[in-house]
Coordinates of C-alpha atoms in Angstrom, one line a residue:
M27 CA -14.1 -10.3 -8.2
R28 CA -11.2 -7.6 -9.8
L29 CA -11.4 -7.6 -13.7
S30 CA -7.8 -8.5 -15.3
W31 CA -6.4 -5.9 -17.2
N32 CA -7.0 -8.1 -20.6
E33 CA -11.0 -7.8 -19.7
V34 CA -10.7 -4.1 -19.5
R35 CA -8.7 -3.5 -22.0
A36 CA -11.5 -5.2 -23.7
R37 CA -13.9 -3.3 -22.5
A38 CA -12.6 -0.1 -23.3
A39 CA -13.0 -1.1 -27.0
A40 CA -16.2 -1.7 -27.1
F41 CA -16.8 1.6 -25.2
A42 CA -14.4 3.2 -27.6
E43 CA -16.6 2.0 -30.3
D44 CA -19.5 2.6 -29.2
W45 CA -18.7 6.0 -28.0
K46 CA -16.5 7.5 -31.2
D47 CA -19.4 9.5 -32.5
A48 CA -20.5 11.4 -29.0
A49 CA -20.5 15.2 -28.6
Y50 CA -22.8 16.6 -26.4
E51 CA -21.7 17.6 -22.8
K52 CA -25.2 18.0 -21.3
G53 CA -27.0 15.5 -22.9
E54 CA -24.3 12.5 -22.9
T55 CA -21.9 13.4 -20.4
Q56 CA -23.4 11.6 -17.7
S57 CA -24.4 7.8 -19.5
F58 CA -20.9 8.2 -21.0
Y59 CA -19.5 7.9 -18.0
N60 CA -21.3 5.4 -16.3
E61 CA -20.4 2.9 -19.5
F62 CA -16.8 4.1 -18.9
F63 CA -16.7 3.1 -14.6
E64 CA -18.1 -0.2 -16.1
V65 CA -15.0 -0.4 -18.4
F66 CA -13.4 -1.3 -15.0
G67 CA -16.5 -3.5 -13.7
K68 CA -17.2 -0.1 -11.2
R69 CA -20.6 1.3 -10.7
R70 CA -20.2 4.4 -10.9
R71 CA -22.3 5.9 -7.9
E72 CA -20.6 3.6 -5.8
V73 CA -18.1 6.0 -5.9
A74 CA -18.5 8.7 -7.4
R75 CA -21.0 11.8 -8.0
Y76 CA -22.5 14.1 -10.8
E77 CA -22.8 17.8 -11.0
Q78 CA -21.6 18.9 -7.2
H79 CA -22.3 22.2 -6.6
V80 CA -18.9 24.5 -5.3
S81 CA -18.7 27.8 -4.5
K82 CA -15.8 28.8 -5.8
L83 CA -12.9 30.9 -4.2
D84 CA -14.0 34.8 -6.1
N85 CA -17.4 34.0 -4.4
R86 CA -18.8 32.7 -7.8
S87 CA -20.4 29.0 -7.7
G88 CA -20.3 26.2 -10.0
C89 CA -20.7 22.5 -10.6
I90 CA -18.1 20.0 -10.5
D91 CA -19.1 17.4 -13.7
L92 CA -18.5 14.4 -11.8
F93 CA -17.3 14.2 -8.4
W94 CA -15.6 10.9 -6.6
P95 CA -13.8 12.9 -3.0
G96 CA -10.4 12.9 -2.6
V97 CA -9.9 10.5 -5.7
L98 CA -11.0 12.1 -9.4
L99 CA -12.6 15.3 -10.0
V100 CA -13.8 15.4 -14.0
E101 CA -14.3 18.7 -16.2
Q102 CA -16.6 17.7 -19.6
K103 CA -16.9 19.6 -22.5
S104 CA -18.5 19.2 -25.6
A105 CA -16.5 17.9 -28.8
G106 CA -13.9 20.3 -30.0
R107 CA -14.0 22.7 -26.8
D108 CA -10.7 24.2 -25.5
L109 CA -9.4 21.3 -22.9
T110 CA -6.7 23.7 -21.6
A111 CA -9.1 26.0 -20.3
A112 CA -11.2 23.2 -18.7
Y113 CA -8.4 22.7 -17.0
E114 CA -8.5 25.8 -15.7
Q115 CA -11.9 25.9 -14.5
A116 CA -11.5 22.5 -13.3
G117 CA -8.5 24.0 -11.0
E118 CA -10.8 26.7 -9.6
Y119 CA -13.4 23.7 -8.1
F120 CA -9.9 21.9 -6.6
D121 CA -8.6 25.0 -5.2
A122 CA -12.6 25.5 -3.4
L123 CA -12.7 22.0 -1.8
P124 CA -12.0 21.0 1.5
E125 CA -8.3 19.9 1.9
R126 CA -9.6 16.2 2.4
E127 CA -11.7 15.6 -0.3
R128 CA -9.3 17.5 -3.1
P129 CA -8.4 14.4 -5.4
R130 CA -5.2 13.0 -6.8
Y131 CA -6.7 13.2 -10.4
I132 CA -8.3 15.6 -12.8
L133 CA -9.5 14.5 -16.1
V134 CA -10.7 17.0 -18.8
S135 CA -12.6 15.0 -21.7
D136 CA -14.2 16.4 -24.4
F137 CA -15.4 12.9 -25.4
Q138 CA -12.8 12.6 -28.4
T139 CA -9.7 13.3 -26.0
F140 CA -8.7 12.7 -22.6
E141 CA -6.1 14.3 -20.6
L142 CA -5.7 12.8 -17.6
H143 CA -3.9 14.7 -14.3
D144 CA -2.1 13.0 -11.9
L145 CA -0.9 16.0 -9.4
D146 CA 0.8 14.0 -6.9
E147 CA 3.2 13.0 -9.5
R148 CA 2.9 15.9 -11.7
E149 CA 2.2 13.8 -14.8
T150 CA -0.3 14.4 -17.7
V151 CA -1.3 11.4 -20.0
A152 CA -3.5 12.4 -22.9
F153 CA -4.4 10.8 -25.7
P154 CA -7.9 9.9 -28.5
L155 CA -10.8 7.9 -26.9
A156 CA -9.7 5.0 -30.3
D157 CA -6.3 4.9 -27.8
L158 CA -8.2 4.0 -24.8
P159 CA -7.5 0.5 -24.8
A160 CA -3.7 1.1 -24.8
H161 CA -3.8 3.4 -21.4
V162 CA -6.5 1.7 -19.5
E163 CA -3.5 1.9 -16.7
A164 CA -3.9 5.3 -16.6
F165 CA -7.2 4.9 -14.4
G166 CA -5.6 1.6 -12.4
F167 CA -7.2 3.6 -9.4
I168 CA -11.0 3.0 -10.0
L169 CA -9.7 -0.7 -9.8
G170 CA -7.2 0.2 -6.4
V171 CA -4.1 -0.2 -8.6
Q172 CA -2.1 3.2 -8.7
R173 CA 1.5 4.2 -8.6
R174 CA 2.7 6.4 -5.8
T175 CA 5.9 8.2 -4.8
F176 CA 6.4 8.3 -1.3
R177 CA 8.1 11.6 0.6
D178 CA 9.4 12.1 3.8
Q179 CA 7.1 14.5 6.2
D180 CA 4.3 14.0 3.5
P181 CA 1.4 15.9 4.9
A182 CA -0.6 12.7 4.2
N183 CA 1.3 10.4 6.4
I184 CA 1.7 13.1 9.2
E185 CA -2.1 13.3 9.0
A186 CA -2.8 9.7 9.7
A187 CA -0.3 9.3 12.3
E188 CA -2.8 12.3 14.1
L189 CA -5.9 10.2 13.2
V190 CA -5.1 7.0 14.6
G191 CA -3.6 8.6 17.7
R192 CA -6.7 10.5 18.3
L193 CA -8.0 7.0 18.3
H194 CA -6.0 5.5 20.1
D195 CA -6.4 8.1 22.9
A196 CA -10.2 7.9 22.6
L197 CA -9.9 4.1 23.5
A198 CA -7.2 4.3 26.1
D199 CA -9.6 7.0 28.4
A200 CA -12.0 4.5 27.9
G201 CA -9.4 2.3 30.0
H202 CA -8.5 0.1 27.0
R203 CA -4.9 -0.7 27.3
G204 CA -2.2 -3.0 26.6
H205 CA -1.8 -5.9 24.1
D206 CA -5.4 -6.0 23.3
L207 CA -5.4 -2.1 22.2
E208 CA -2.0 -2.2 20.4
R209 CA -3.6 -5.4 18.4
F210 CA -6.6 -4.0 18.2
L211 CA -5.6 -0.9 16.5
V212 CA -2.9 -2.4 14.1
R213 CA -5.9 -4.6 12.7
V214 CA -8.2 -1.3 12.2
V215 CA -5.4 0.3 10.1
F216 CA -5.0 -2.9 8.3
C217 CA -8.8 -2.7 7.1
M218 CA -8.6 0.9 6.6
F219 CA -5.7 0.9 4.3
A220 CA -7.1 -2.3 2.6
D221 CA -10.6 -0.6 2.4
D222 CA -8.7 2.2 -0.2
T223 CA -6.3 -0.2 -2.1
G224 CA -8.5 -2.5 -3.4
V225 CA -7.5 -5.5 -0.8
F226 CA -11.1 -5.4 0.0
E227 CA -13.9 -5.2 -2.3
P228 CA -16.0 -3.2 -3.5
H229 CA -14.1 0.4 -2.1
D230 CA -14.6 1.6 1.3
I231 CA -17.2 -1.6 2.2
F232 CA -15.4 -1.4 5.9
L233 CA -16.4 2.3 6.2
D234 CA -20.5 1.4 4.4
F235 CA -19.9 -1.6 7.1
I236 CA -19.4 1.1 10.1
E237 CA -21.8 3.9 8.6
T238 CA -24.8 1.7 8.2
R239 CA -24.3 -1.2 10.6
T240 CA -24.0 0.3 13.7
G241 CA -25.2 3.1 15.8
E242 CA -24.7 6.6 15.9
D243 CA -24.4 6.1 20.3
G244 CA -21.3 3.3 19.0
A245 CA -23.3 0.8 21.9
D246 CA -22.8 -2.3 19.0
L247 CA -19.8 -1.1 17.3
G248 CA -17.3 -3.2 19.7
P249 CA -19.2 -6.1 19.0
W250 CA -19.2 -6.0 15.2
L251 CA -15.7 -5.8 14.5
A252 CA -15.0 -8.8 17.1
Q253 CA -17.3 -10.4 14.5
L254 CA -15.7 -9.2 11.5
F255 CA -12.1 -9.2 12.7
E256 CA -13.2 -13.5 13.3
I257 CA -14.5 -13.5 9.6
L258 CA -11.4 -12.5 8.2
D259 CA -9.9 -15.3 9.8
T260 CA -12.4 -17.6 8.6
P261 CA -11.7 -18.9 5.1
E262 CA -15.3 -18.5 2.8
D263 CA -15.7 -22.3 2.7
G264 CA -15.4 -22.5 6.6
R265 CA -18.2 -20.1 6.8
A266 CA -21.8 -20.4 8.1
A267 CA -24.4 -20.2 5.5
T268 CA -26.5 -18.0 7.8
L269 CA -23.8 -15.3 8.2
D270 CA -24.9 -11.4 7.7
E271 CA -24.5 -10.5 4.1
D272 CA -22.1 -7.7 4.8
L273 CA -20.0 -9.6 6.8
A274 CA -19.8 -11.9 3.9
R275 CA -18.7 -9.3 1.7
F276 CA -15.3 -9.4 2.8
P277 CA -12.5 -11.3 2.1
Y278 CA -10.1 -14.2 4.2
V279 CA -7.1 -12.3 4.6
N280 CA -5.0 -15.3 6.6
G281 CA -1.6 -14.2 7.7
D282 CA -1.9 -14.0 11.4
L283 CA -3.1 -10.5 11.4
F284 CA -6.6 -11.5 13.0
K285 CA -6.5 -14.4 14.6
G286 CA -7.2 -14.9 17.6
R287 CA -9.4 -13.6 19.7
L288 CA -10.1 -10.3 21.5
R289 CA -11.5 -8.7 24.3
T290 CA -15.0 -6.8 22.8
F291 CA -14.1 -3.3 22.9
S292 CA -16.7 -0.5 24.0
F293 CA -17.4 2.5 22.8
E294 CA -19.6 5.3 22.5
A295 CA -20.5 8.1 19.8
A296 CA -17.2 10.0 20.7
M297 CA -15.4 6.9 20.4
R298 CA -17.0 5.7 16.9
G299 CA -16.4 9.5 15.2
A300 CA -12.8 9.0 16.0
L301 CA -12.8 6.2 14.4
L302 CA -15.3 7.2 11.3
D303 CA -12.9 10.5 11.0
A304 CA -9.8 7.8 10.6
C305 CA -12.0 5.7 8.1
R306 CA -12.7 8.7 6.1
F307 CA -9.5 9.8 5.5
D308 CA -7.4 8.0 1.8
W309 CA -6.0 5.3 2.9
S310 CA -3.7 4.7 0.1
S311 CA -1.4 7.4 -0.4
I312 CA 0.1 6.9 3.2
S313 CA 3.5 5.3 2.7
P314 CA 3.8 2.0 5.2
A315 CA 7.2 2.7 5.8
I316 CA 5.7 6.3 8.0
F317 CA 4.4 4.2 10.6
G318 CA 7.4 4.6 12.6
A319 CA 6.1 7.8 12.9
L320 CA 2.5 6.0 13.3
F321 CA 3.9 4.2 16.3
Q322 CA 5.2 7.7 18.0
S323 CA 2.3 9.4 17.6
V324 CA 0.5 6.9 20.0
M325 CA 3.0 5.9 22.6
E326 CA 3.3 7.6 25.3
P327 CA 5.9 10.3 25.8
V328 CA 7.6 9.1 29.0
E329 CA 7.4 5.7 27.2
R330 CA 8.9 6.4 24.0
R331 CA 12.0 8.5 25.8
A332 CA 12.9 5.7 27.8
Q333 CA 12.7 3.3 24.4
G334 CA 14.6 6.1 22.2
A335 CA 11.9 5.6 19.6
H336 CA 12.2 8.2 16.8
Y337 CA 11.5 7.8 12.9
T338 CA 14.4 7.9 10.6
T339 CA 13.7 9.1 7.2
E340 CA 13.5 7.0 3.8
K341 CA 16.4 9.3 2.6
N342 CA 18.9 7.8 5.7
I343 CA 17.3 4.7 5.0
L344 CA 18.2 4.8 1.5
K345 CA 22.1 6.0 2.3
V346 CA 22.3 2.8 4.8
I347 CA 20.9 0.0 2.4
E348 CA 22.1 0.9 -0.9
P349 CA 25.9 0.8 -0.3
L350 CA 24.8 -2.3 1.7
F351 CA 23.2 -4.7 -0.4
M352 CA 21.3 -2.3 -3.3
D353 CA 24.1 -1.0 -4.9
D354 CA 25.9 -4.8 -5.1
L355 CA 22.2 -6.0 -6.8
R356 CA 22.1 -3.1 -9.2
A357 CA 25.2 -3.8 -10.5
E358 CA 25.2 -7.2 -11.0
F359 CA 21.7 -6.9 -12.6
E360 CA 23.5 -4.7 -15.0
R361 CA 25.8 -7.1 -15.9
V362 CA 23.8 -10.1 -16.6
K363 CA 20.8 -7.3 -18.7
A364 CA 24.3 -6.3 -20.7
R365 CA 24.8 -10.3 -21.6
R366 CA 24.1 -11.6 -25.2
G367 CA 23.2 -15.5 -26.7
R368 CA 21.4 -18.4 -25.4
G369 CA 22.5 -18.0 -22.1
R370 CA 21.1 -14.5 -21.1
L371 CA 17.3 -16.1 -20.4
A372 CA 18.7 -18.4 -17.7
A373 CA 21.0 -16.2 -16.2
L374 CA 18.2 -13.4 -16.0
R375 CA 16.4 -16.7 -14.4
Q376 CA 19.0 -17.3 -11.9
F377 CA 19.3 -13.7 -10.7
Q378 CA 15.8 -13.9 -9.8
A379 CA 16.0 -16.3 -8.3
K380 CA 18.9 -15.7 -6.0
L381 CA 16.5 -11.9 -4.8
G382 CA 14.0 -15.1 -3.5
G383 CA 16.7 -16.5 -2.0
L384 CA 18.3 -13.7 -0.1
T385 CA 16.9 -13.1 3.7
F386 CA 17.3 -9.8 5.7
F387 CA 17.6 -9.4 9.3
D388 CA 17.3 -6.1 11.2
P389 CA 18.0 -6.7 15.2
A390 CA 16.1 -3.9 16.7
C391 CA 13.7 -3.2 14.0
G392 CA 11.0 -0.6 15.6
C393 CA 8.5 -0.4 13.3
G394 CA 10.6 -2.5 10.5
N395 CA 11.3 0.8 8.5
F396 CA 14.2 -0.6 7.4
L397 CA 13.4 -3.8 6.1
I398 CA 9.5 -2.4 4.5
I399 CA 12.1 0.1 2.8
A400 CA 14.1 -2.9 1.5
Y401 CA 12.1 -4.5 0.7
R402 CA 10.5 -1.7 -1.7
E403 CA 13.7 -1.9 -3.1
L404 CA 14.0 -5.4 -3.8
R405 CA 10.3 -5.7 -5.6
T406 CA 11.2 -2.9 -7.7
L407 CA 14.6 -4.5 -8.9
E408 CA 12.7 -7.4 -9.5
I409 CA 10.1 -5.7 -11.5
E410 CA 13.1 -4.4 -13.6
V411 CA 14.7 -8.2 -13.8
I412 CA 10.9 -9.7 -14.9
R413 CA 10.4 -7.1 -17.8
E414 CA 13.7 -8.2 -19.1
I415 CA 12.6 -11.9 -18.8
R416 CA 9.2 -11.0 -20.3
E417 CA 10.9 -9.5 -23.5
A418 CA 13.5 -12.1 -23.5
T419 CA 11.1 -14.8 -23.4
A420 CA 8.9 -13.0 -26.4
E421 CA 12.0 -13.0 -28.3
T422 CA 12.7 -17.0 -28.1
G423 CA 9.0 -17.9 -29.1
Q424 CA 8.1 -19.2 -25.7
A425 CA 5.1 -18.5 -23.9
V426 CA 4.6 -16.0 -21.0
L427 CA 4.1 -17.2 -18.3
D428 CA 1.2 -15.5 -15.7
A429 CA 2.0 -12.9 -13.4
A430 CA 1.3 -15.0 -10.5
W431 CA 3.6 -17.6 -11.2
Q432 CA 6.8 -14.5 -11.9
S433 CA 7.3 -12.5 -8.5
V434 CA 9.7 -14.8 -6.3
V435 CA 10.3 -12.3 -3.6
D436 CA 8.1 -12.5 -0.7
V437 CA 7.7 -11.1 3.2
D438 CA 8.6 -14.4 4.5
Q439 CA 12.6 -13.6 3.1
F440 CA 12.3 -10.6 6.3
Y441 CA 12.9 -10.9 9.9
G442 CA 13.2 -8.8 12.9
I443 CA 13.3 -8.6 16.5
E444 CA 11.8 -5.9 18.2
L445 CA 11.3 -5.0 22.4
G446 CA 7.7 -3.7 22.2
E447 CA 4.7 -5.7 21.0
F448 CA 3.5 -2.9 19.4
P449 CA 5.7 -1.8 17.1
A450 CA 6.4 -5.3 16.0
R451 CA 3.3 -6.0 15.5
I452 CA 3.5 -2.8 13.2
A453 CA 6.1 -4.0 11.2
E454 CA 4.9 -7.1 9.6
T455 CA 1.3 -5.7 9.3
A456 CA 3.0 -2.8 6.9
L457 CA 5.4 -5.5 5.5
W458 CA 2.7 -6.6 4.0
M459 CA 0.5 -3.5 3.5
M460 CA 4.1 -3.0 0.8
D461 CA 3.4 -6.3 -0.6
H462 CA 0.6 -5.2 -1.4
I463 CA 1.5 -1.7 -2.9
M464 CA 4.3 -3.9 -5.1
N465 CA 1.8 -6.1 -5.9
N466 CA 0.2 -3.4 -8.1
R467 CA 2.7 -1.8 -9.6
L468 CA 3.7 -5.2 -11.1
S469 CA 0.1 -5.7 -12.0
L470 CA 0.9 -2.3 -14.0
E471 CA 3.7 -3.3 -15.5
L472 CA 2.3 -6.6 -16.8
G473 CA -1.1 -6.0 -17.4
Q474 CA -2.3 -8.7 -15.2
T475 CA -3.8 -8.5 -12.0
F476 CA -2.0 -10.3 -9.3
V477 CA -2.4 -10.2 -5.6
R478 CA -1.5 -12.4 -2.4
I479 CA -5.0 -12.6 -0.7
P480 CA -5.5 -14.2 1.6
L481 CA -2.1 -13.8 2.4
E482 CA 0.7 -17.2 2.4
K483 CA 3.8 -16.1 3.9
S484 CA 4.4 -13.9 6.5
P485 CA 7.1 -11.8 7.8
H486 CA 8.8 -12.9 10.7
I487 CA 9.0 -10.3 13.7
V488 CA 10.2 -11.7 17.3
H489 CA 8.6 -9.9 20.0
G490 CA 11.6 -9.6 22.3
D491 CA 15.5 -8.3 23.4
A492 CA 17.8 -8.2 20.8
L493 CA 20.3 -8.5 23.4
E494 CA 18.6 -11.7 24.7
R495 CA 18.4 -13.2 21.6
I496 CA 21.0 -12.6 19.2
G497 CA 23.5 -15.3 19.5
P498 CA 24.1 -19.0 17.9
N499 CA 20.6 -19.6 17.9
C500 CA 19.3 -15.9 16.7
C501 CA 18.5 -17.0 13.5
R502 CA 17.6 -20.4 11.9
R503 CA 20.2 -21.7 10.0
A504 CA 18.9 -21.4 6.1
I505 CA 19.2 -17.5 7.0
A506 CA 23.0 -16.8 8.1
P507 CA 24.4 -17.4 4.7
S508 CA 22.8 -14.6 3.0
C509 CA 21.5 -12.5 5.6
W510 CA 22.3 -9.8 3.6
A511 CA 21.4 -6.7 5.8
I512 CA 23.8 -7.8 8.7
R513 CA 26.5 -9.8 6.4
R514 CA 29.0 -6.6 6.5
S515 CA 28.4 -5.0 10.0
W516 CA 27.6 -7.5 11.9
V517 CA 30.3 -10.5 10.4
R518 CA 33.0 -8.1 10.3
S519 CA 32.4 -7.2 14.6
S520 CA 31.7 -11.1 15.2
R521 CA 35.1 -12.1 13.1
R522 CA 36.8 -10.2 15.7
R523 CA 34.8 -11.5 18.8
S524 CA 33.9 -15.0 17.8
S525 CA 36.2 -16.9 15.8
G526 CA 35.0 -16.2 12.4
R527 CA 31.2 -16.8 13.2
R528 CA 28.2 -14.6 11.7
C529 CA 26.2 -14.7 15.1
A530 CA 27.7 -13.1 17.5
G531 CA 27.2 -15.5 21.3
S532 CA 27.7 -12.8 23.9
R533 CA 25.7 -9.5 24.9
R534 CA 28.8 -7.9 24.0
S535 CA 29.1 -9.0 20.3
A536 CA 25.2 -8.1 19.8
K537 CA 25.6 -4.6 21.4
A538 CA 28.4 -4.3 18.9
A539 CA 26.5 -5.5 15.7
G540 CA 23.3 -3.4 16.4
R541 CA 25.7 -0.6 17.2
S542 CA 26.9 -1.4 13.4
I543 CA 23.8 -1.9 11.6
T544 CA 22.0 1.2 13.1
S545 CA 25.0 4.2 13.0
P546 CA 22.6 6.4 11.2
H547 CA 20.5 6.6 14.2
G548 CA 23.9 8.3 16.0
S549 CA 22.8 5.4 18.9
S550 CA 22.3 2.1 19.5
R551 CA 18.8 1.4 19.1
R552 CA 16.8 -1.5 21.7
G553 CA 13.1 -0.2 20.9
S554 CA 13.5 2.6 18.0
S555 CA 11.8 3.0 14.1

């Protein structure tokens, strides 16, 4: 069970008091960091090692004081030593590491001062040991909670797509194709993401499970995975008392992701190696919105050309959703935030409730890129609203509610139709992944742990042809009045053709609606991402 931020702060205060006189690098470093990781409820030896030997680019060698591959590099000095020089030394070690092992964070310290460098965000946090309780969120990555800014064409996204593509090809070459292969890959991708982002605890239990419980020849890997998928769909109180201990560590996920048995996949050594390569990749650095590109990498080229699938960059997606609804919502929030007096808190809560009541629909959603980015932007706005509500609540002297009661925006507000089954399942899974990322952001904002596992709500992604499904019955009645994503484009076109009805009832109207909402693609979409 992940510690709450309040528990972490209490432990950090005790740690700072215990180590306030520490000064000697050689004699105290290992004990210092063993206890430092315990502040976050993490055993250091599960993730990091001491004195990692490195051959530097100038043909000299050295040892990294503490190394967590892909995550953290620590250069420790005795009290009073120059931390600028320590950071330069850490940089030399960083440059000498293989690309896949280079960490996101570099920490330099002399026991009494910390400097944490986030290389992805290009941010540095520096503070004295005594102030550690006020800065524990900066080390949220130890808990699996961290901020992430996603960029188009991020090399990490491209590498992830290639790794899954190689796994797909190995399975397809062995004769695994169709529905079961597509659902199998989506489940595996979720497990790899969950392994690196705190959904599964402790970190890397999925990777460890495959490495330690399956044979190198891969013969038993398929049955083990089939059993694991069944366990992920079984509540803890419904599991057998004799269940294997390693399987019992995995949480109940729910959300229909693991519902239904697939045929058992047959692996051999090379296929097992392809899966392990994908598992060893750091999935915490992946944007769920990149799943359109991932989808492309595993489709046959002929099929991809036939369906017209292609990846729409985040920049272009924002060009659509910002003027369509986000700009108006932000402007409304600014007006509410500017209010003064007793009615301000009620107005803020009413606006948040409005966000939780909106619905969004993409009639040709592909891998869900538009829906995923829209969900992220809506949750980001809601976090700003929650911040204002907390401040306004504190000013009135009322108790501030627990985080679990403060977020009302959820994935079940998002709807889509997609011609291909595989991209439809990816869209559904990627929305859950983005939900977890935004829950981490909310946790950092509130200083409380907020998770939604097991999954209680699901996005509504339908596998089907939008040209056949769009019509008077294409949406539940409750959706149409507040369906922002189609309001301006679809309603405008349907008014001319169907006497003001929100949902066009003919194929001609459906085609017009599809073109209108997807105009940035340059063509109509039936299976694009």
